[in-house]
Short mmCIF file of C-alpha atoms (C1' of nucleotides) in Angstrom, two decimals:
data_model
loop_
_atom_site.label_atom_id
_atom_site.label_comp_id
_atom_site.label_asym_id
_atom_site.label_seq_id
_atom_site.Cartn_x
_atom_site.Cartn_y
_atom_site.Cartn_z
CA MET A 1 24.35 21.48 -21.54
CA SER A 2 25.46 24.52 -23.66
CA SER A 3 23.84 27.72 -22.74
CA GLY A 4 24.24 28.86 -26.54
CA GLY A 5 26.85 31.50 -26.01
CA LEU A 6 28.95 32.40 -29.06
CA THR A 7 32.10 33.74 -29.51
CA ILE A 8 32.71 36.97 -31.30
CA GLY A 9 34.10 35.25 -34.58
CA ASP A 10 30.60 32.94 -34.38
CA ALA A 11 28.26 35.79 -33.50
CA ALA A 12 30.21 37.96 -36.46
CA ALA A 13 29.73 35.12 -38.74
CA ARG A 14 26.22 34.41 -37.90
CA ALA A 15 25.31 38.08 -38.01
CA GLY A 16 27.36 38.54 -41.43
CA LEU A 17 29.61 40.97 -40.08
CA PRO A 18 33.41 41.14 -39.90
CA VAL A 19 34.64 40.50 -36.19
CA LYS A 20 36.47 44.02 -35.60
CA THR A 21 33.17 45.85 -36.79
CA VAL A 22 31.47 43.45 -34.14
CA ARG A 23 33.90 44.71 -31.74
CA TYR A 24 33.37 48.36 -32.43
CA TYR A 25 29.83 48.06 -31.92
CA ASP A 26 30.57 46.73 -28.53
CA GLU A 27 32.79 49.73 -28.01
CA ALA A 28 30.13 52.08 -29.38
CA GLY A 29 27.55 50.85 -27.04
CA LEU A 30 25.49 49.33 -29.49
CA VAL A 31 25.46 45.88 -28.70
CA ARG A 32 26.97 44.71 -25.33
CA PRO A 33 27.61 40.98 -25.00
CA GLY A 34 28.47 39.62 -21.58
CA ARG A 35 32.02 37.99 -20.62
CA GLY A 36 33.07 34.53 -20.40
CA ALA A 37 35.43 33.57 -17.40
CA ASN A 38 38.54 34.11 -19.73
CA GLY A 39 37.50 37.41 -20.59
CA TYR A 40 36.05 36.74 -24.13
CA ARG A 41 32.89 38.33 -25.24
CA VAL A 42 29.90 36.01 -25.18
CA TYR A 43 26.96 36.68 -27.61
CA GLY A 44 23.55 35.30 -27.25
CA GLU A 45 20.63 35.06 -29.60
CA THR A 46 19.49 38.35 -28.91
CA GLU A 47 22.71 40.20 -29.72
CA VAL A 48 23.13 38.02 -32.49
CA HIS A 49 19.82 39.23 -33.73
CA LYS A 50 21.05 43.05 -33.00
CA LEU A 51 24.14 42.31 -35.10
CA ALA A 52 22.15 41.56 -37.82
CA PHE A 53 19.59 44.18 -37.48
CA LEU A 54 22.89 46.47 -37.36
CA ARG A 55 24.16 44.98 -40.75
CA ARG A 56 20.49 45.78 -42.58
CA ALA A 57 20.32 49.23 -41.02
CA ARG A 58 24.13 50.22 -42.24
CA GLY A 59 23.34 49.15 -45.12
CA LEU A 60 20.66 51.52 -45.83
CA GLY A 61 23.34 53.99 -44.77
CA PHE A 62 22.10 55.05 -41.52
CA SER A 63 24.60 56.22 -39.19
CA ILE A 64 25.60 54.97 -35.95
CA GLU A 65 23.64 57.12 -33.89
CA ALA A 66 21.05 56.62 -36.22
CA CYS A 67 20.89 53.16 -35.70
CA ARG A 68 21.36 53.54 -32.22
CA ALA A 69 17.98 55.36 -32.11
CA LEU A 70 16.82 52.50 -34.58
CA LEU A 71 18.17 49.76 -32.24
CA SER A 72 16.01 51.40 -28.96
CA LEU A 73 12.38 51.63 -31.08
CA TYR A 74 13.35 47.89 -31.98
CA GLU A 75 13.69 46.98 -28.45
CA ASP A 76 10.80 48.86 -27.37
CA HIS A 77 7.60 47.42 -27.90
CA GLY A 78 5.56 50.29 -26.81
CA ARG A 79 7.25 52.66 -29.58
CA ALA A 80 5.31 54.31 -32.00
CA SER A 81 5.65 53.65 -35.84
CA ALA A 82 5.80 57.17 -36.36
CA ASP A 83 9.13 57.78 -34.74
CA VAL A 84 10.81 55.03 -36.67
CA ARG A 85 8.95 56.51 -39.75
CA ARG A 86 10.69 59.84 -39.07
CA LEU A 87 14.30 58.64 -38.64
CA ALA A 88 13.66 56.82 -42.27
CA LEU A 89 12.27 59.91 -43.70
CA ASP A 90 15.61 61.95 -42.32
CA ARG A 91 17.74 59.38 -44.23
CA VAL A 92 15.89 59.96 -47.54
CA ALA A 93 15.79 63.65 -47.00
CA GLN A 94 19.95 62.74 -46.46
CA ILE A 95 20.09 61.18 -49.94
CA ASP A 96 18.00 63.22 -51.64
CA ASP A 97 20.52 66.21 -50.53
CA LYS A 98 23.17 64.32 -51.71
CA LEU A 99 21.71 63.17 -54.87
CA ALA A 100 21.18 66.45 -55.54
CA GLU A 101 24.45 67.77 -55.17
CA LEU A 102 25.68 64.84 -56.97
CA GLN A 103 23.66 65.58 -59.89
CA GLU A 104 24.51 69.34 -60.00
CA LEU A 105 28.70 68.38 -60.02
CA ARG A 106 27.95 65.30 -62.55
CA GLN A 107 26.30 68.37 -64.96
CA VAL A 108 29.05 70.67 -64.77
CA LEU A 109 31.38 67.94 -65.30
CA VAL A 110 29.96 66.46 -68.06
CA GLU A 111 29.49 69.89 -69.80
CA LEU A 112 33.56 70.54 -69.52
CA VAL A 113 34.23 67.10 -70.81
CA ASP A 114 32.09 67.46 -73.83
CA ALA A 115 33.59 70.84 -74.59
CA CYS A 116 37.07 69.29 -74.29
CA GLN A 117 38.88 67.23 -77.45
CA GLY A 118 40.82 65.17 -75.48
CA ASP A 119 43.59 64.73 -77.93
CA THR A 120 47.14 65.51 -77.68
CA ARG A 121 46.76 69.19 -77.50
CA PRO A 122 47.31 71.00 -74.73
CA ASP A 123 44.11 73.31 -74.98
CA CYS A 124 41.47 72.38 -72.18
CA PRO A 125 38.22 73.92 -71.18
CA ILE A 126 38.31 71.81 -68.16
CA LEU A 127 41.53 73.34 -66.75
CA ASP A 128 40.25 76.89 -68.00
CA ARG A 129 37.24 76.66 -66.28
CA LEU A 130 39.55 75.38 -62.79
CA SER A 131 41.83 78.48 -63.67
CA GLY A 132 38.91 80.94 -63.17
CA GLU A 133 38.53 81.74 -67.19
CA GLU A 134 35.01 82.91 -67.42
CA VAL A 135 33.31 80.94 -69.96
CA PRO A 136 30.23 82.51 -71.22
CA MET B 1 59.32 98.04 -53.25
CA SER B 2 56.80 95.16 -52.04
CA SER B 3 57.54 91.83 -53.59
CA GLY B 4 54.31 91.20 -53.84
CA GLY B 5 54.24 88.34 -51.32
CA LEU B 6 51.49 87.92 -48.97
CA THR B 7 51.26 86.36 -45.75
CA ILE B 8 48.71 82.75 -45.51
CA GLY B 9 45.94 84.78 -44.14
CA ASP B 10 45.94 87.11 -47.08
CA ALA B 11 46.90 84.53 -49.84
CA ALA B 12 44.06 82.56 -48.16
CA ALA B 13 41.16 85.13 -48.62
CA ARG B 14 42.33 86.24 -52.32
CA ALA B 15 41.87 82.50 -52.91
CA GLY B 16 38.50 82.08 -50.96
CA LEU B 17 39.85 79.26 -48.64
CA PRO B 18 40.39 78.83 -45.03
CA VAL B 19 43.88 79.43 -43.88
CA LYS B 20 43.80 76.01 -42.32
CA THR B 21 43.07 74.38 -45.22
CA VAL B 22 46.00 76.59 -47.29
CA ARG B 23 48.21 75.07 -44.76
CA TYR B 24 46.72 71.82 -45.37
CA TYR B 25 47.80 72.08 -49.03
CA ASP B 26 51.61 73.31 -48.36
CA GLU B 27 52.02 70.11 -45.88
CA ALA B 28 50.48 67.73 -48.60
CA GLY B 29 52.86 69.12 -50.78
CA LEU B 30 50.22 70.44 -53.37
CA VAL B 31 51.42 74.43 -53.05
CA ARG B 32 54.62 75.09 -51.44
CA PRO B 33 55.09 78.71 -50.15
CA GLY B 34 58.45 80.05 -50.07
CA ARG B 35 59.10 81.67 -46.54
CA GLY B 36 60.55 84.72 -45.21
CA ALA B 37 63.25 85.59 -42.43
CA ASN B 38 60.54 85.29 -39.82
CA GLY B 39 59.36 81.51 -40.79
CA TYR B 40 56.43 83.03 -41.98
CA ARG B 41 54.98 81.50 -45.60
CA VAL B 42 55.09 83.83 -48.45
CA TYR B 43 52.46 83.37 -51.53
CA GLY B 44 52.92 84.91 -54.48
CA GLU B 45 50.74 85.23 -57.59
CA THR B 46 51.27 81.88 -58.68
CA GLU B 47 50.60 80.17 -55.75
CA VAL B 48 47.58 82.33 -55.02
CA HIS B 49 46.32 81.01 -58.52
CA LYS B 50 46.77 77.69 -57.44
CA LEU B 51 45.18 77.71 -54.46
CA ALA B 52 41.95 79.26 -56.21
CA PHE B 53 42.52 76.46 -58.66
CA LEU B 54 42.67 73.88 -55.83
CA ARG B 55 38.91 75.69 -54.43
CA ARG B 56 37.50 75.03 -57.53
CA ALA B 57 38.61 71.34 -58.38
CA ARG B 58 37.96 70.64 -54.93
CA GLY B 59 34.58 72.10 -55.23
CA LEU B 60 33.91 69.81 -57.82
CA GLY B 61 34.86 67.03 -55.88
CA PHE B 62 38.14 65.83 -57.19
CA SER B 63 40.12 64.25 -54.41
CA ILE B 64 43.13 65.75 -53.07
CA GLU B 65 45.35 62.92 -55.21
CA ALA B 66 43.28 64.13 -58.43
CA CYS B 67 43.95 67.81 -57.73
CA ARG B 68 47.36 66.78 -57.62
CA ALA B 69 47.13 65.40 -60.74
CA LEU B 70 45.07 67.88 -62.12
CA LEU B 71 47.65 70.39 -60.65
CA SER B 72 50.24 69.11 -62.42
CA LEU B 73 48.45 68.89 -65.75
CA TYR B 74 47.74 72.59 -65.32
CA GLU B 75 51.32 73.74 -64.90
CA ASP B 76 52.79 71.55 -67.96
CA HIS B 77 52.29 73.16 -70.79
CA GLY B 78 52.83 70.20 -73.11
CA ARG B 79 50.30 68.14 -71.45
CA ALA B 80 47.53 66.18 -73.45
CA SER B 81 43.95 67.41 -72.63
CA ALA B 82 43.33 63.84 -73.26
CA ASP B 83 44.70 63.20 -69.82
CA VAL B 84 42.56 66.24 -68.39
CA ARG B 85 39.48 64.77 -69.89
CA ARG B 86 40.51 61.21 -68.78
CA LEU B 87 40.40 62.69 -64.75
CA ALA B 88 37.18 64.14 -65.17
CA LEU B 89 35.84 61.27 -66.78
CA ASP B 90 36.81 59.16 -63.92
CA ARG B 91 35.40 61.53 -61.35
CA VAL B 92 32.18 61.26 -63.48
CA ALA B 93 32.30 57.51 -63.33
CA GLN B 94 32.46 58.00 -59.52
CA ILE B 95 29.67 60.33 -59.22
CA ASP B 96 27.42 57.52 -61.30
CA ASP B 97 28.44 55.04 -58.80
CA LYS B 98 27.57 56.90 -55.99
CA LEU B 99 23.82 57.88 -57.81
CA ALA B 100 23.53 54.55 -58.76
CA GLU B 101 23.93 53.26 -55.01
CA LEU B 102 22.13 56.07 -53.26
CA GLN B 103 19.22 55.81 -55.64
CA GLU B 104 18.92 52.20 -54.45
CA LEU B 105 18.59 52.87 -51.28
CA ARG B 106 16.35 55.79 -51.77
CA GLN B 107 14.47 53.49 -53.27
CA VAL B 108 14.17 50.58 -50.72
CA LEU B 109 13.70 53.56 -48.09
CA VAL B 110 10.61 55.21 -49.67
CA GLU B 111 9.19 51.99 -50.26
CA LEU B 112 9.37 50.99 -46.36
CA VAL B 113 8.16 54.56 -45.71
CA ASP B 114 5.01 54.03 -47.75
CA ALA B 115 4.43 50.64 -45.90
CA CYS B 116 4.34 52.56 -42.49
CA GLN B 117 1.69 53.95 -40.91
CA GLY B 118 3.27 56.26 -39.10
CA ASP B 119 1.22 56.42 -36.17
CA THR B 120 1.49 55.75 -32.21
CA ARG B 121 0.95 51.79 -32.91
CA PRO B 122 4.26 50.01 -32.70
CA ASP B 123 4.04 47.56 -35.72
CA CYS B 124 6.20 48.71 -38.32
CA PRO B 125 7.25 47.51 -42.01
CA ILE B 126 10.59 49.19 -41.61
CA LEU B 127 11.73 47.34 -38.29
CA ASP B 128 10.24 44.31 -39.58
CA ARG B 129 12.65 44.64 -42.66
CA LEU B 130 15.40 45.41 -40.39
CA SER B 131 14.93 42.66 -38.33
CA GLY B 132 15.34 40.08 -41.20
CA GLU B 133 11.61 39.28 -42.01
CA GLU B 134 10.71 37.74 -45.35
CA VAL B 135 8.62 40.60 -47.01
CA PRO B 136 7.22 38.83 -50.11
"C1'" DC C 1 53.76 19.41 -24.97
"C1'" DT C 2 53.17 22.50 -28.49
"C1'" DT C 3 50.80 24.00 -32.39
"C1'" DG C 4 47.82 26.83 -34.92
"C1'" DA C 5 43.41 29.02 -34.34
"C1'" DC C 6 41.13 31.85 -31.47
"C1'" DC C 7 40.74 35.73 -28.37
"C1'" DT C 8 42.12 40.26 -25.84
"C1'" DT C 9 43.93 45.28 -25.84
"C1'" DC C 10 46.42 48.72 -27.62
"C1'" DC C 11 47.94 51.76 -31.48
"C1'" DC C 12 47.88 53.65 -36.33
"C1'" DG C 13 45.94 54.49 -40.84
"C1'" DT C 14 41.94 56.06 -43.53
"C1'" DT C 15 39.67 61.82 -45.59
"C1'" DA C 16 40.09 66.88 -45.57
"C1'" DC C 17 40.24 69.48 -42.67
"C1'" DG C 18 38.68 72.39 -37.94
"C1'" DG C 19 40.12 73.60 -33.17
"C1'" DG C 20 42.24 74.79 -30.07
"C1'" DA C 21 47.00 75.37 -27.12
"C1'" DA C 22 51.81 77.36 -26.57
"C1'" DG C 23 54.69 80.40 -27.92
"C1'" DC C 24 56.93 83.92 -31.84
"C1'" DC C 25 56.23 88.03 -34.51
"C1'" DC C 26 54.86 92.73 -35.68
"C1'" DC C 27 52.65 96.93 -35.85
"C1'" DA C 28 50.25 100.68 -33.77
"C1'" DC C 29 48.92 103.52 -30.11
"C1'" DC C 30 50.17 105.84 -25.65
"C1'" DG D 1 59.72 102.01 -24.66
"C1'" DG D 2 56.37 99.40 -23.28
"C1'" DT D 3 52.06 96.92 -24.26
"C1'" DG D 4 47.96 95.17 -26.69
"C1'" DG D 5 46.02 92.46 -29.89
"C1'" DG D 6 46.14 90.72 -34.02
"C1'" DG D 7 48.48 87.19 -36.92
"C1'" DC D 8 51.75 83.71 -37.47
"C1'" DT D 9 54.47 79.31 -36.02
"C1'" DT D 10 54.30 74.06 -34.90
"C1'" DC D 11 52.17 70.16 -32.66
"C1'" DC D 12 47.97 67.58 -31.01
"C1'" DC D 13 43.31 65.74 -30.67
"C1'" DG D 14 39.12 65.00 -33.19
"C1'" DT D 15 35.79 63.77 -36.96
"C1'" DA D 16 33.21 58.31 -39.30
"C1'" DA D 17 33.05 53.92 -39.19
"C1'" DC D 18 36.05 51.05 -39.17
"C1'" DG D 19 40.84 48.01 -41.05
"C1'" DG D 20 45.42 46.45 -40.20
"C1'" DG D 21 48.46 44.60 -37.09
"C1'" DA D 22 51.23 43.98 -32.97
"C1'" DA D 23 52.21 41.42 -28.43
"C1'" DG D 24 50.08 38.61 -25.42
"C1'" DG D 25 46.46 35.07 -23.13
"C1'" DT D 26 43.50 30.85 -24.07
"C1'" DC D 27 42.08 26.34 -26.31
"C1'" DA D 28 41.33 22.31 -28.32
"C1'" DA D 29 43.62 19.17 -31.00
"C1'" DG D 30 47.50 15.83 -32.38
#
DNA sequence: CTTGACCTTCCCGTTACGGGAAGCCCCACC
DNA sequence: GGTGGGGCTTCCCGTAACGGGAAGGTCAAG
């Protein structure tokens, strides 16, 4: 009777992750498989679920450390949903910071692009700006 | 009479960059200073201008490779402004991709956060989603 | 018995630097 | 003439989250 143990390749396939990533998560202590007599990693259903959980969390941009926290809340059936919510809100705040930064950069770049003729002549407000000329 | 050569510390200060960064730009072949008899890097006005140029270009999020291209256009007085403009447009496109990605993630996260009570109870739509439950 | 597809560990590369060690160099001060 | 404290040099490690690839063990099929 098979114990349901999967090799890393099968586990990775079921979780939808590259084998390298699964190995990395092991090394990082996120999902620790057992080991067979031959030294192979052995993944059970629980581990496969955790791997898939990690795939989705990473897909939302949570860092490995945030994933570690999420995973431990996932396994803690006595958790407070507030703790999970806080992690998600932190991630939203991170995203908002990045969005603001990128929007600002985009604004500046678009203005420069619009000011540039973009023809065969060398005159270029973009380079002028990068070389520090005042553009009042 | 001083030849106007600056040590890396002074050049970095004038360009508004950390010394480590200036050294990195040397190693990367972006701004190559001369060398004094004692082996010290020697920066002239031209090099300092290039360093400041790089600071501004990096500030707009151009990669080192894009900076290399910008710098070579900056020095090529026979350039076509269209080439500069194209680099800037590429950067805008990059930013737009990132913005779209982040806005999508933000959307999903906010929906999950809104659906979560965030109290002391363990029930959490966020974890449900991460663990793969259907949420129709 | 031998493929060939797995698996293992280990090491390097990615981006754009920052931190820190070990060892010269130089200027000021006593 | 020392000596101290900067500043300079190179070199190596660490960052985040893996990917690529080498060298070698294992296993089921033919």
